[in-house]
Tab-separated table of C-alpha atoms and ligand atoms in Angstrom:
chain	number	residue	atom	x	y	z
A	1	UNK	CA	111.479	12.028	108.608
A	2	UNK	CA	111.361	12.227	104.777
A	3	UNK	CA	108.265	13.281	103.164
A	4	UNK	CA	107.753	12.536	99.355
A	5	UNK	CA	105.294	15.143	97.971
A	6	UNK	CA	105.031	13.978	94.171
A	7	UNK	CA	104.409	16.869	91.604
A	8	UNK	CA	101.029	16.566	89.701
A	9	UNK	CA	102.507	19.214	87.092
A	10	UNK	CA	103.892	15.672	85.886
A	11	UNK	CA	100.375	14.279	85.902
A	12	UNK	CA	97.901	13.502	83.059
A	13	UNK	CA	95.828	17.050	83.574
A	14	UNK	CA	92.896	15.261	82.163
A	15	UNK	CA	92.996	11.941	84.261
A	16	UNK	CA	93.748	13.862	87.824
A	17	UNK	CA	91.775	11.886	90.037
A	18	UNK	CA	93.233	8.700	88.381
A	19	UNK	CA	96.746	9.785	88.557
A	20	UNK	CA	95.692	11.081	92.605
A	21	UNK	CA	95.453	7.170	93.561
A	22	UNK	CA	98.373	6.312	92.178
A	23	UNK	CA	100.712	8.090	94.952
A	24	UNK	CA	98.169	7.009	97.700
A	25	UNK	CA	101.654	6.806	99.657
A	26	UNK	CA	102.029	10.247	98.871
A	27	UNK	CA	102.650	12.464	102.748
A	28	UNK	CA	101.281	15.487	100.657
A	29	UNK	CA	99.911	16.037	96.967
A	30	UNK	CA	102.728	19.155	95.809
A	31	UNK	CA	100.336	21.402	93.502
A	32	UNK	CA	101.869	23.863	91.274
A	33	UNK	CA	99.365	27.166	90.415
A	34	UNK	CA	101.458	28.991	87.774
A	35	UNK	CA	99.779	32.357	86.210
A	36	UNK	CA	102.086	33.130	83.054
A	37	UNK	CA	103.628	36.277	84.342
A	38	UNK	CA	105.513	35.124	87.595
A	39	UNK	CA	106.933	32.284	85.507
A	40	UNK	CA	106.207	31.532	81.498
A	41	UNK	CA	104.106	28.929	81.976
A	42	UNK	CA	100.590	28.457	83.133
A	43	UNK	CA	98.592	25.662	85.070
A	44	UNK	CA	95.598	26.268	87.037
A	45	UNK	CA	93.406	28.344	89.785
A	46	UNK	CA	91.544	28.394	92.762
A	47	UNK	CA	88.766	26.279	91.305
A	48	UNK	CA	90.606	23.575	89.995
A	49	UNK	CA	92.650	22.988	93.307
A	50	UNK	CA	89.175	23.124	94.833
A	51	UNK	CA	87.986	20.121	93.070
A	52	UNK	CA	91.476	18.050	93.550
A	53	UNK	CA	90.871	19.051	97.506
A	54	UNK	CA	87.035	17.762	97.212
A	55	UNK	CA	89.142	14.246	95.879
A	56	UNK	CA	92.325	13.664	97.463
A	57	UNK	CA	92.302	11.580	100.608
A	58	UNK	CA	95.868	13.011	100.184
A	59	UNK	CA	96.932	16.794	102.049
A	60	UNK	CA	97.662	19.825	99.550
A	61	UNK	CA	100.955	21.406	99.303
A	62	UNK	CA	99.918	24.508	96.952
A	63	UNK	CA	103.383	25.874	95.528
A	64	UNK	CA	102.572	29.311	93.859
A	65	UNK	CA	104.125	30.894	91.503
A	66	UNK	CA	102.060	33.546	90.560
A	67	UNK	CA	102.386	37.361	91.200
A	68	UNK	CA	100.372	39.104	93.778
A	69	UNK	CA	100.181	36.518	96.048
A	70	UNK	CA	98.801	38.658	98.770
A	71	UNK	CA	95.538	38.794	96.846
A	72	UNK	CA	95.560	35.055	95.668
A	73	UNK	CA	97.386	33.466	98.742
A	74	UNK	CA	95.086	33.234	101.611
A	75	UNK	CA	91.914	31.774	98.955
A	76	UNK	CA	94.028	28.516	98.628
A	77	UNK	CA	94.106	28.102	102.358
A	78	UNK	CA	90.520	28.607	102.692
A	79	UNK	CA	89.693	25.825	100.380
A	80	UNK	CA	92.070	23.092	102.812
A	81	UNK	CA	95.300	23.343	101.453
A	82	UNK	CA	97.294	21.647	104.997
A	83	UNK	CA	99.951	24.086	103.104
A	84	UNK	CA	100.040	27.186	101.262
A	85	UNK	CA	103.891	28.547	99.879
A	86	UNK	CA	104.224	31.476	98.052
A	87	UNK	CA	107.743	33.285	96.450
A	88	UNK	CA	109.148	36.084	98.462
A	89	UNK	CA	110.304	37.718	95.259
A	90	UNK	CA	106.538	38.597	94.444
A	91	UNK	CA	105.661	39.210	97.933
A	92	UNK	CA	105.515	42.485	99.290
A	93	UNK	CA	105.171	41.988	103.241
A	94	UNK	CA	106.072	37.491	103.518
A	95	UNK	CA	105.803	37.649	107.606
A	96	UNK	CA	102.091	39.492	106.767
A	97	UNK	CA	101.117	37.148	104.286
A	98	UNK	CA	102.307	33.941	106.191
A	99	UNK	CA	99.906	35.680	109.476
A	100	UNK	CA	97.176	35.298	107.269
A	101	UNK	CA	97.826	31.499	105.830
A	102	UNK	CA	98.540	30.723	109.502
A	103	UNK	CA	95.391	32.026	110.850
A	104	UNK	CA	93.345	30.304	107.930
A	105	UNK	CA	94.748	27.287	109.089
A	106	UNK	CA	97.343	26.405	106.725
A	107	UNK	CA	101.526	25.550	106.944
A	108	UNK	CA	103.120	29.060	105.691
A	109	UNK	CA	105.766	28.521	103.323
A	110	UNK	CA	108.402	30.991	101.625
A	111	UNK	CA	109.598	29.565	98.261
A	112	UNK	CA	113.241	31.104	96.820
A	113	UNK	CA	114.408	31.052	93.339
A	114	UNK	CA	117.543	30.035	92.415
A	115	UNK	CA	119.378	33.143	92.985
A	116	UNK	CA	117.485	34.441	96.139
A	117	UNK	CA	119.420	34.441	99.109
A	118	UNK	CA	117.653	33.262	102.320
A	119	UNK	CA	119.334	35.748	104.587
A	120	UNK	CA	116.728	38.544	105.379
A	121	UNK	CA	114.647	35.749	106.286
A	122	UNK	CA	117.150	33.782	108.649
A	123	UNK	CA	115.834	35.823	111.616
A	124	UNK	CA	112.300	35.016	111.074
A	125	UNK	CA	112.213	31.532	110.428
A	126	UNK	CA	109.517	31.464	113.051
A	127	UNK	CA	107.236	33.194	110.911
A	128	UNK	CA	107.464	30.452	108.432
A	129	UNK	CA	106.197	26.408	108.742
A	130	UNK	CA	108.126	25.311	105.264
A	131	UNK	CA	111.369	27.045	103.158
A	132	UNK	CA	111.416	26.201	99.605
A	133	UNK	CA	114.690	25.948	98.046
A	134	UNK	CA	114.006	25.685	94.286
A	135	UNK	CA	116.864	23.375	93.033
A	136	UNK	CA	115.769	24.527	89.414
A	137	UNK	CA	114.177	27.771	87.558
A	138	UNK	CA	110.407	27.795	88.536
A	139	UNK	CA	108.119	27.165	85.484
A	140	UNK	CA	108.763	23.908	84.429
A	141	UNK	CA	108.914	20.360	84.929
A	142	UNK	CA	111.831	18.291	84.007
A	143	UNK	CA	114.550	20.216	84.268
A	144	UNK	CA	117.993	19.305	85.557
A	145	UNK	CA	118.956	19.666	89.485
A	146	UNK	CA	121.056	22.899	90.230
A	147	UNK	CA	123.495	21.777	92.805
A	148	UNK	CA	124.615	24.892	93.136
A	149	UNK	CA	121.616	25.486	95.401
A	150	UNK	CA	122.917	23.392	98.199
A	151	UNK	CA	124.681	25.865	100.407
A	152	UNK	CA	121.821	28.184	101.053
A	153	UNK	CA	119.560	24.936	101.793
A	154	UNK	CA	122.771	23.728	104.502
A	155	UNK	CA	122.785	27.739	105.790
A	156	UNK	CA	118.758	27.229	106.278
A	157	UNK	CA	119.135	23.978	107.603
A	158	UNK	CA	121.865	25.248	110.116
A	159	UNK	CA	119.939	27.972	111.071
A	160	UNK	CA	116.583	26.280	111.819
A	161	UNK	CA	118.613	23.900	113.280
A	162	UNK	CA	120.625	26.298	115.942
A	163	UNK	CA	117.097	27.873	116.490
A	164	UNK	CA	115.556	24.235	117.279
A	165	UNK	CA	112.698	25.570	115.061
A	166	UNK	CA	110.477	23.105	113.263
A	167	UNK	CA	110.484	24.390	109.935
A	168	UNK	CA	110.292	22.337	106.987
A	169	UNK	CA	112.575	22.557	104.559
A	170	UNK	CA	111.523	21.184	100.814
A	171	UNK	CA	113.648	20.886	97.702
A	172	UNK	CA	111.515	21.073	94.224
A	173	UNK	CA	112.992	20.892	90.903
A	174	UNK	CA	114.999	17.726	89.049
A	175	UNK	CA	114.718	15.523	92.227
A	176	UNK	CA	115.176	11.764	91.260
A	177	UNK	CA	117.211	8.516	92.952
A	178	UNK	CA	120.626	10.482	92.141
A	179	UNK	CA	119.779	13.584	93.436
A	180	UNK	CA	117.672	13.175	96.250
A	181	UNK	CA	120.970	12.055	98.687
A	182	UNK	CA	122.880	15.425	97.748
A	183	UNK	CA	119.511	17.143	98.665
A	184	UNK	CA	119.113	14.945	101.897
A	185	UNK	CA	122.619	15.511	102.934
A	186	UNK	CA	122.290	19.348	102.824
A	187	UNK	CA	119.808	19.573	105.031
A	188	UNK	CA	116.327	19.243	103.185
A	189	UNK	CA	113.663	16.803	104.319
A	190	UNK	CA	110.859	17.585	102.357
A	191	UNK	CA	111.103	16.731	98.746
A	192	UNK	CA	109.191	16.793	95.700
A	193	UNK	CA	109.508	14.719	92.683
A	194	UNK	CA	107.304	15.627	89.354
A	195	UNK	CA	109.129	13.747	86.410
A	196	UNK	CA	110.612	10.758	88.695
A	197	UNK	CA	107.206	9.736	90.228
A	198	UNK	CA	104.959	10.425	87.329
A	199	UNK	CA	107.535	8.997	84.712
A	200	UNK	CA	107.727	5.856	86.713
A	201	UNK	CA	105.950	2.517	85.572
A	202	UNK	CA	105.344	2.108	89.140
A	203	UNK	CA	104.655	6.054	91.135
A	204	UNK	CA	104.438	4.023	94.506
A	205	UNK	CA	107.148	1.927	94.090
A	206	UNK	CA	109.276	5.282	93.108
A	207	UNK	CA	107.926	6.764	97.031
A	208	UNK	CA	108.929	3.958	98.435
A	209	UNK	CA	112.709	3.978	96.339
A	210	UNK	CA	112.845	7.990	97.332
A	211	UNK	CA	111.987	8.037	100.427
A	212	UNK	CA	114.184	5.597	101.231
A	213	UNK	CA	117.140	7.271	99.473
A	214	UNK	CA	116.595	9.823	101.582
A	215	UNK	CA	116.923	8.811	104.641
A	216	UNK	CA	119.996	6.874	104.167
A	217	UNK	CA	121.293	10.405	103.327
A	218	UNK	CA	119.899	12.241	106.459
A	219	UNK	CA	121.668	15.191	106.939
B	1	LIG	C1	108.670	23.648	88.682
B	1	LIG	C2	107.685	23.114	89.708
B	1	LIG	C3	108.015	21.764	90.174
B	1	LIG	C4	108.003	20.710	89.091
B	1	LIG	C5	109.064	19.717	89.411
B	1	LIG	O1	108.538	25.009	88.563
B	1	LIG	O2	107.653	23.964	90.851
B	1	LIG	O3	107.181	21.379	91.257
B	1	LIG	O4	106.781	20.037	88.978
B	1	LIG	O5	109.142	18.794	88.377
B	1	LIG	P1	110.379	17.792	88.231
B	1	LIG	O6	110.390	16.918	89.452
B	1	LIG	O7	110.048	17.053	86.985
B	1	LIG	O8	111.616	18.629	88.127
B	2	LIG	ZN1	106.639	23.215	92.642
């Protein structure tokens, strides 16, 4: 199954709850907490994903890029995020920190830059509901699709796959109509689309067109 988690980073920041019901087909709301030192850009907190939780009939999938997750993390699962996925390259324990999500009640995720490699964490997919392969720089919306990020996201794919694990595997960064098959076709079934959705005279409509995309291109 494809789910389409649209990117509110792409959104009108003043006009969320507006720009909420217009991906009402959305399977999850992605939210993107940036804190200016993990990446060079900055979003929001705690209490503004609080308030889009209080008005989304839609789940949260909080992506965050922020250092010291460990401290930050296990607040955002608290407030009802169905998922919580912090970057193992600010983490200082991930299986520890996903524990915690877990037993708040969240999906644990592990997000990986561009140039991590996934292998210290093949062995422990367990630990882990959702892998993140970021198919761009974190930071930013808009940005171009790195293809070059498609064989770790077939080697995670393989590996979850071997292990008949249920793990999620999302692709974030330059998704769109074009890009979306490579993504499908190397294994990822989760994906998030800022720019396309939001940029779209009809968000809805562009669900429908991407989800659809993607599973013609089912790995
Ligand atoms: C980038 C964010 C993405 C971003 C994607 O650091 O993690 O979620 O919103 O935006 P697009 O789809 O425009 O590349
Ligand atoms: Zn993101």
């Amino acid at each position: 199954m494809a789910r389409i988690n649209p990117s509110i980073l792409a959104a009108d920041f003043v006009n969320m709850e507006r720009d909420l019901a217009r991906i009402a087909s959305a399977d999850l709301v992605h939210v993107d907490v940036m804190d200016n030192h993990f990446v060079p850009n900055l979003t929001f907190g705690p209490q503004m994903v609080g308030r889009i939780q209080d008005v989304s009939a839609i789940p949260l999938d909080v992506h965050l890029m922020i250092d010291d997750p460990e401290r930050w993390a296990p607040g955002y699962a608290e407030l009802g995020a169905a998922s919580v996925t912090f970057h193992v390259e600010a983490s200082s324990d991930p299986v520890a920190l996903a524990r915690r999500l877990r037993d708040r009640g969240a999906r644990a995720g592990i997000a990986l830059k561009p140039g991590t490699e996934p292998d210290p964490y093949l062995e422990l997919l367990d630990e882990f509901d959702q892998v993140l392969v970021m198919t761009v720089e974190p930071g930013f919306g808009g940005q171009s699709f790195m293809p070059e990020t498609m064989p770790k996201l077939r080697r995670l794919r393989d590996a979850v796959t071997a292990r008949g694990l249920d793990v999620w595997l999302q692709v974030d960064g330059g998704i769109t109509e074009e890009t979306i098959a490579t993504a499908a076709e190397s294994g990822a079934d989760t994906f998030v689309a800022g720019s396309a959705v939001f940029r779209s005279d009809d968000p809805s409509a562009m669900i429908a067109v991407l989800r659809e995309r993607a599973a013609e291109h089912r790995h």
